Coordinates of C-alpha atoms and ligand atoms in Angstrom, one line a residue:
I59 CA 64.5 -3.8 47.2
T60 CA 65.4 -0.6 45.3
A61 CA 64.9 -2.3 42.0
S62 CA 61.7 -3.8 42.8
K63 CA 60.5 -0.4 44.2
S64 CA 61.4 1.4 41.1
H65 CA 59.8 -1.2 39.2
D66 CA 56.5 -0.7 41.2
S67 CA 56.7 3.1 40.6
N68 CA 57.0 2.4 36.9
M69 CA 54.0 0.2 36.8
A70 CA 51.6 2.1 39.0
P71 CA 51.3 5.4 37.0
S72 CA 50.4 3.6 33.7
F73 CA 47.7 1.4 35.4
Q74 CA 46.4 4.5 37.3
G75 CA 46.5 6.6 34.2
R76 CA 44.5 4.0 32.3
E77 CA 41.9 3.8 35.0
S78 CA 41.8 7.5 35.6
F79 CA 41.2 8.1 31.8
F80 CA 38.3 5.6 32.0
R81 CA 36.8 7.2 34.9
S82 CA 37.1 10.6 33.4
V83 CA 35.2 9.4 30.1
F84 CA 32.6 7.9 32.4
A85 CA 32.3 11.0 34.5
N86 CA 31.5 12.9 31.3
M87 CA 28.8 10.5 30.2
E88 CA 27.3 10.9 33.6
K89 CA 27.5 14.7 33.4
V90 CA 25.6 14.8 30.2
Y91 CA 23.1 12.5 31.7
L92 CA 22.6 14.7 34.9
D93 CA 22.5 17.9 32.9
R94 CA 19.7 16.5 30.7
N95 CA 17.6 14.6 33.2
P96 CA 16.6 16.8 36.2
T97 CA 14.7 13.9 37.8
A98 CA 17.9 11.7 37.9
K99 CA 19.8 14.6 39.4
A100 CA 17.2 15.4 42.0
V101 CA 16.9 11.8 43.0
L102 CA 20.6 11.5 43.5
D103 CA 20.6 14.7 45.6
H104 CA 17.7 13.4 47.8
V105 CA 19.3 10.1 48.4
R106 CA 22.6 11.9 49.2
S107 CA 20.9 14.1 51.7
A108 CA 19.1 11.3 53.5
D109 CA 22.0 8.8 53.4
D110 CA 25.5 9.8 53.9
S111 CA 27.3 7.0 52.1
Q112 CA 28.9 7.3 48.8
I113 CA 26.4 6.2 46.1
C114 CA 27.5 3.3 44.1
Y115 CA 26.2 2.6 40.7
D116 CA 25.0 -1.1 40.1
H117 CA 25.1 -0.5 36.3
I118 CA 24.7 1.9 33.6
A119 CA 22.8 1.2 30.3
F120 CA 23.0 2.1 26.6
R121 CA 20.6 1.5 23.6
T122 CA 21.9 0.9 20.1
F123 CA 20.6 -0.1 16.5
G124 CA 21.7 -3.6 15.8
V125 CA 22.7 -2.9 12.1
N126 CA 26.0 -2.8 10.2
G127 CA 28.2 -2.3 13.2
Y128 CA 26.1 0.1 15.1
G129 CA 24.8 -2.4 17.6
I130 CA 26.0 -3.5 21.0
D131 CA 29.6 -3.8 20.0
S132 CA 30.0 -0.2 19.0
I133 CA 29.8 1.0 22.5
A134 CA 31.0 -2.2 24.2
S135 CA 34.3 -2.0 22.7
F136 CA 35.2 1.0 24.9
F137 CA 34.4 -0.9 28.0
L138 CA 36.2 -4.1 26.8
D139 CA 39.3 -2.0 26.1
Y140 CA 39.3 -0.8 29.7
G141 CA 38.9 -4.2 31.3
Y142 CA 35.3 -5.2 31.2
T143 CA 34.3 -8.8 30.6
Q144 CA 31.3 -9.9 28.4
K145 CA 28.7 -11.9 30.3
E146 CA 25.3 -13.3 29.5
E147 CA 23.0 -12.4 26.6
L148 CA 19.2 -11.6 27.1
R149 CA 16.5 -11.9 24.5
F150 CA 13.3 -9.9 24.2
P151 CA 11.4 -11.4 21.3
A152 CA 8.3 -9.2 21.6
K153 CA 10.3 -6.0 21.6
K154 CA 12.8 -7.4 19.0
L155 CA 15.7 -6.6 21.2
K156 CA 18.8 -8.3 22.5
A157 CA 21.1 -7.3 25.3
L158 CA 24.4 -8.2 26.8
W159 CA 25.8 -7.3 30.1
F160 CA 29.5 -6.7 30.9
S161 CA 31.1 -7.1 34.4
P162 CA 33.7 -4.4 35.6
P163 CA 37.4 -5.1 36.1
S164 CA 38.1 -5.4 39.9
V165 CA 39.7 -2.1 41.0
P166 CA 42.7 -2.4 43.2
H167 CA 41.6 0.0 46.1
P168 CA 37.8 0.3 45.6
D169 CA 37.6 2.4 48.8
G170 CA 40.5 4.7 48.0
G171 CA 37.8 7.4 47.2
S172 CA 36.8 6.3 43.8
G173 CA 34.6 3.4 44.5
P174 CA 33.9 0.2 42.6
L175 CA 33.0 0.5 38.8
P176 CA 29.5 -0.3 37.6
R177 CA 28.3 -3.2 35.4
V178 CA 27.3 -2.2 31.9
F179 CA 24.1 -3.2 30.2
I180 CA 23.9 -2.7 26.5
S181 CA 21.0 -3.6 24.3
E182 CA 20.3 -3.4 20.5
L183 CA 17.3 -3.3 18.2
L184 CA 17.2 -6.3 15.9
V185 CA 16.7 -3.9 12.9
D186 CA 16.3 -6.7 10.3
Q187 CA 13.2 -8.0 12.3
M188 CA 11.4 -4.6 11.9
S189 CA 8.7 -4.6 9.3
P190 CA 10.4 -4.6 5.8
Q191 CA 7.5 -3.2 3.8
T192 CA 7.2 0.2 2.7
Q193 CA 4.1 1.7 4.3
T194 CA 2.0 4.5 2.9
T195 CA 0.5 6.9 5.3
G196 CA -1.0 9.5 2.9
F197 CA -0.6 11.7 -0.1
K198 CA 1.2 15.0 -0.5
V199 CA 0.3 17.3 -3.5
L200 CA 3.3 17.4 -5.8
K201 CA 1.7 19.7 -8.4
S202 CA -1.8 21.0 -8.9
L203 CA -2.8 20.9 -12.5
S204 CA -6.1 22.8 -12.1
K205 CA -8.6 23.6 -9.6
Y206 CA -12.4 24.1 -9.6
E207 CA -13.5 27.0 -7.5
S208 CA -16.8 28.7 -6.9
K209 CA -18.1 30.8 -4.1
E210 CA -19.3 27.7 -2.2
L211 CA -16.8 25.2 -3.3
S212 CA -13.2 24.5 -3.9
I213 CA -12.2 21.1 -5.3
V214 CA -9.1 19.7 -6.6
L215 CA -9.2 16.5 -8.5
F216 CA -6.2 14.5 -7.7
L217 CA -4.1 12.6 -10.2
V218 CA -2.3 10.3 -8.0
S219 CA 1.1 9.0 -8.7
L220 CA 2.3 6.1 -6.7
P221 CA 6.0 5.4 -6.7
T222 CA 5.4 1.6 -6.7
T223 CA 2.8 1.3 -9.3
P224 CA 2.6 2.7 -12.9
S225 CA 0.5 5.7 -13.7
G226 CA -2.5 3.5 -14.6
R227 CA -3.3 3.1 -10.8
A228 CA -2.9 6.8 -10.3
D229 CA -5.1 7.6 -13.2
S230 CA -7.8 5.2 -11.9
I231 CA -7.8 6.9 -8.5
G232 CA -8.1 10.2 -10.3
R233 CA -11.1 8.8 -12.3
V234 CA -12.8 7.6 -9.3
L235 CA -12.6 11.0 -7.7
F236 CA -13.7 12.6 -10.9
L237 CA -16.7 10.4 -11.2
H238 CA -17.6 11.1 -7.6
F239 CA -17.5 14.8 -8.1
H240 CA -19.3 14.6 -11.4
L241 CA -22.2 13.0 -9.7
L242 CA -22.3 15.8 -7.1
I243 CA -21.7 18.7 -9.6
P244 CA -22.5 17.7 -13.2
S245 CA -20.9 20.7 -14.6
Y246 CA -17.6 19.7 -13.0
E247 CA -14.7 19.6 -15.3
P248 CA -11.8 17.2 -14.6
I249 CA -9.1 18.9 -12.8
Y250 CA -5.7 17.3 -12.2
C251 CA -3.0 17.6 -9.8
I252 CA -0.1 15.2 -9.1
L253 CA 0.2 13.8 -5.6
E254 CA 3.2 12.0 -4.2
T255 CA 2.7 9.2 -1.7
V256 CA 4.2 9.6 1.7
A257 CA 6.0 6.4 2.1
F258 CA 8.4 5.1 4.7
N259 CA 10.3 2.0 5.7
I260 CA 11.5 1.5 9.3
Q261 CA 14.6 -0.3 8.2
E262 CA 15.5 2.3 5.7
I263 CA 15.0 5.2 8.1
I264 CA 17.4 3.6 10.6
K265 CA 20.0 2.7 7.9
K266 CA 19.8 6.2 6.4
Y267 CA 20.9 7.7 9.7
T268 CA 23.4 5.1 10.7
E269 CA 25.0 5.2 7.3
A270 CA 25.0 9.0 7.2
S271 CA 27.1 9.0 10.4
G272 CA 30.0 7.7 8.5
S273 CA 32.1 5.8 11.0
G274 CA 30.1 7.2 14.0
N275 CA 29.8 3.6 15.4
K276 CA 33.7 3.7 16.0
H277 CA 33.2 6.8 18.2
A278 CA 30.3 5.7 20.3
A279 CA 32.0 6.3 23.7
L280 CA 33.1 9.8 22.5
A281 CA 29.7 10.7 21.4
S282 CA 28.1 9.6 24.7
A283 CA 30.7 11.6 26.8
L284 CA 30.0 14.7 24.6
G285 CA 26.3 14.3 24.4
S286 CA 26.2 14.5 20.7
L287 CA 24.4 12.4 18.1
T288 CA 26.7 10.9 15.5
W289 CA 24.0 11.2 12.9
G290 CA 21.9 14.2 11.8
K291 CA 18.6 15.1 13.4
P292 CA 15.6 13.2 11.9
L293 CA 12.4 14.5 10.5
H294 CA 9.5 14.7 13.0
S295 CA 7.5 12.3 10.9
E296 CA 10.4 9.7 10.8
F297 CA 10.5 9.8 14.7
Q298 CA 6.8 9.2 14.7
Q299 CA 6.9 6.4 12.3
L300 CA 9.5 4.7 14.3
A301 CA 7.7 5.2 17.6
R302 CA 4.6 3.6 16.1
E303 CA 6.4 0.3 15.6
S304 CA 9.1 0.4 18.3
E305 CA 9.4 3.1 21.0
Y306 CA 12.9 1.9 21.6
A307 CA 13.8 2.7 18.0
A308 CA 12.4 6.2 18.3
W309 CA 14.3 6.8 21.5
T310 CA 17.6 5.7 20.0
L311 CA 17.2 7.9 16.9
V312 CA 17.0 11.0 19.0
N313 CA 19.2 10.1 22.0
G314 CA 21.9 8.1 20.2
Y315 CA 24.6 6.8 22.6
A316 CA 23.6 9.0 25.5
V317 CA 23.4 7.1 28.9
N318 CA 19.9 5.5 29.0
H319 CA 20.0 5.2 32.9
V320 CA 22.3 4.7 35.8
T321 CA 21.2 2.4 38.6
I322 CA 21.7 3.2 42.2
S323 CA 22.9 0.1 44.1
T324 CA 20.6 0.2 47.1
H325 CA 22.2 -2.5 49.2
R326 CA 25.4 -0.5 49.3
L327 CA 23.7 2.4 51.0
K328 CA 23.9 2.7 54.8
S329 CA 20.5 4.0 55.9
H330 CA 17.0 2.3 55.8
L331 CA 17.2 3.3 52.0
K332 CA 19.3 0.2 51.5
N333 CA 15.9 -1.7 51.4
I334 CA 14.5 -0.9 47.9
K335 CA 11.0 -0.8 49.2
S336 CA 11.9 1.9 51.6
L337 CA 13.7 3.8 48.8
N338 CA 10.7 3.4 46.4
E339 CA 8.5 5.0 49.2
F340 CA 11.1 7.7 49.8
I341 CA 11.2 8.5 46.0
E342 CA 7.4 8.7 45.7
E343 CA 7.1 10.8 48.9
N344 CA 9.5 13.3 47.3
G345 CA 7.1 13.7 44.4
F346 CA 8.7 11.4 41.6
R347 CA 6.8 8.8 39.8
L348 CA 8.0 5.3 39.4
N349 CA 7.6 3.1 36.3
S350 CA 4.3 1.0 37.3
E351 CA 4.6 -1.4 34.5
G352 CA 3.9 -4.9 36.0
G353 CA 4.0 -3.4 39.5
V354 CA 6.6 -0.8 40.8
L355 CA 8.9 -3.5 42.2
K356 CA 10.3 -5.9 39.6
V357 CA 11.4 -9.1 41.3
S358 CA 13.4 -11.9 39.5
P359 CA 12.0 -15.5 39.8
D360 CA 14.7 -16.4 42.3
G361 CA 13.6 -13.5 44.4
L362 CA 17.1 -12.2 44.7
L363 CA 17.2 -9.3 42.2
L364 CA 14.9 -6.3 43.0
Q365 CA 14.6 -3.4 40.7
S366 CA 12.5 -0.3 40.2
S367 CA 12.9 2.9 38.0
T368 CA 11.5 6.3 37.6
V369 CA 9.6 7.5 34.5
A370 CA 12.0 9.0 32.1
D371 CA 12.3 12.8 31.9
S372 CA 11.5 14.4 28.4
I373 CA 13.5 17.0 26.7
S374 CA 12.5 19.5 24.0
F375 CA 14.0 18.3 20.6
K376 CA 14.2 20.3 17.4
F377 CA 13.7 18.1 14.5
S378 CA 15.4 18.7 11.2
D379 CA 12.2 20.1 9.6
G380 CA 11.9 22.7 12.3
V381 CA 9.2 21.0 14.3
T382 CA 9.9 21.1 18.1
E383 CA 8.6 18.5 20.3
S384 CA 9.3 16.9 23.6
V385 CA 10.8 13.4 23.3
P386 CA 11.6 10.9 26.1
C387 CA 15.1 11.2 27.5
S388 CA 16.6 9.2 30.4
Y389 CA 15.5 7.7 33.7
I390 CA 17.2 6.5 37.0
E391 CA 16.9 3.0 38.3
F392 CA 17.3 1.2 41.7
A393 CA 18.6 -2.2 42.2
E394 CA 18.9 -4.4 45.3
R395 CA 20.9 -7.6 45.1
L396 CA 20.2 -10.1 47.9
V397 CA 22.8 -12.5 49.4
L398 CA 23.0 -15.8 47.6
P399 CA 21.5 -18.8 49.6
Q400 CA 25.0 -20.3 50.1
Y401 CA 26.3 -17.2 51.9
K402 CA 23.1 -16.5 53.9
N403 CA 24.9 -17.2 57.2
L404 CA 27.8 -14.7 56.5
P405 CA 27.7 -11.9 59.1
E406 CA 26.4 -8.8 57.4
K407 CA 29.8 -6.9 57.7
E408 CA 31.6 -9.6 55.7
V409 CA 29.1 -9.6 52.8
Q410 CA 30.7 -8.3 49.6
E411 CA 29.2 -7.7 46.2
F412 CA 30.3 -11.1 44.8
H413 CA 28.3 -12.9 47.6
R414 CA 25.2 -11.3 46.1
R415 CA 23.0 -12.2 43.1
D416 CA 24.8 -11.1 40.0
G417 CA 23.5 -10.5 36.5
F418 CA 20.2 -9.3 35.0
E419 CA 16.7 -10.9 34.5
V420 CA 14.7 -10.8 31.3
G421 CA 11.4 -10.4 33.2
N422 CA 12.6 -7.4 35.2
A423 CA 14.4 -5.8 32.2
D424 CA 11.3 -6.2 29.8
K425 CA 9.4 -4.0 32.3
I426 CA 12.2 -1.5 32.9
F427 CA 12.5 -0.9 29.2
E428 CA 9.0 0.7 29.5
S429 CA 10.4 3.6 31.7
T430 CA 10.7 5.6 28.4
S431 CA 7.3 4.6 26.9
K432 CA 4.6 7.0 26.0
E433 CA 2.2 5.1 28.3
Q434 CA 4.4 5.6 31.4
L435 CA 5.3 9.3 30.4
T436 CA 1.7 10.4 29.8
R437 CA 0.6 8.7 33.0
R438 CA 3.2 10.9 34.6
A439 CA 1.7 14.2 33.2
A440 CA -1.7 13.2 34.3
Ligands
OOG583 C1 17.2 -1.1 29.6 C2 16.1 -1.8 30.5 C3 16.6 -3.0 31.2 C4 17.8 -3.7 33.6 O1 18.4 -3.3 34.5 O2 17.3 -4.8 33.5 C5 17.4 -2.7 32.4 C6 16.8 0.0 28.8 O3 15.7 0.7 29.2 O4 17.5 0.4 27.8 O5 18.0 -1.6 32.6
NI584 NI1 18.9 -1.2 34.2

């Protein structure tokens, strides 16, 4: 007995130590999230004051760039190392996204004050499916060779140099402009300046930042817990270009590995708020807007997974070129998992999490992704 006792006490601390380290990393990720997202914090406070149960998270979510080791695996490895199991894959062809979810290890004493661990939902942008062409948005004056100026008029004739075409093309643009001005003002002398095209390529912008982070992908969990980007801040124009093609890409460029959302498990609450429809009403009554994409309540085809979410908060972001603008940050989600048909006769007190609908649903998720979209955010400001 003595031997087995001492064996137990040798084992217990190592397991507890491991779990407590995991929980402390997780708590820091959550702290960064709550500090940055006043809506998420206020929603949790409101739910806590109306329902005196310990709030359980159904899941937490992250976004990543699916390129050169920066995708799902980069942040998943931390959860896998701490006992999580990889589950199903979800595909979002229109958004060019893929996601995986991970189930938590079972915790020996879930009610010992610490509560069960949440599922983890991680998505990635399929970067190689982004438009590969370099797109030109305009011209920037490189060097002005001469200028026509009179009291009434100030004209510069542009000699345009395109990086992709030899100077012949540039010269012809210059000539066209010259002819045009010559017709307007016959005395007009050709005046030249050199323009540089403003060109961008979505894939290259993403790779520029992920590559510049060095081995940042190996430290995704650390970055998330510290609330730091592993790459430098982008130019404002780069953020805008990405947003034009993929709002997800733009979000990930400025938020990196920060928690995208946590989800309150509504069926584990005690009050009437355990019903997600009541919770939605409660949230709206308290002045918060819910993501209305495809209707506020998202229901899986089997009717057993019900989800809703707030519209993301925005945060003021200083881009590397000095431009400061507000960018979308994170949101908070709600999920109610109903009891599976085979357990429908179980007395309510006996129902446990594994008796309920598990996993995620592409149709629901597709709409929840919109919680950070410009459309939902501007609807909010209106
Ligand atoms: C994830 C959206 C999907 C869910 O629970 O289905 C989702 C995201 O916005 O990154 O959270
Ligand atoms: Ni979610």
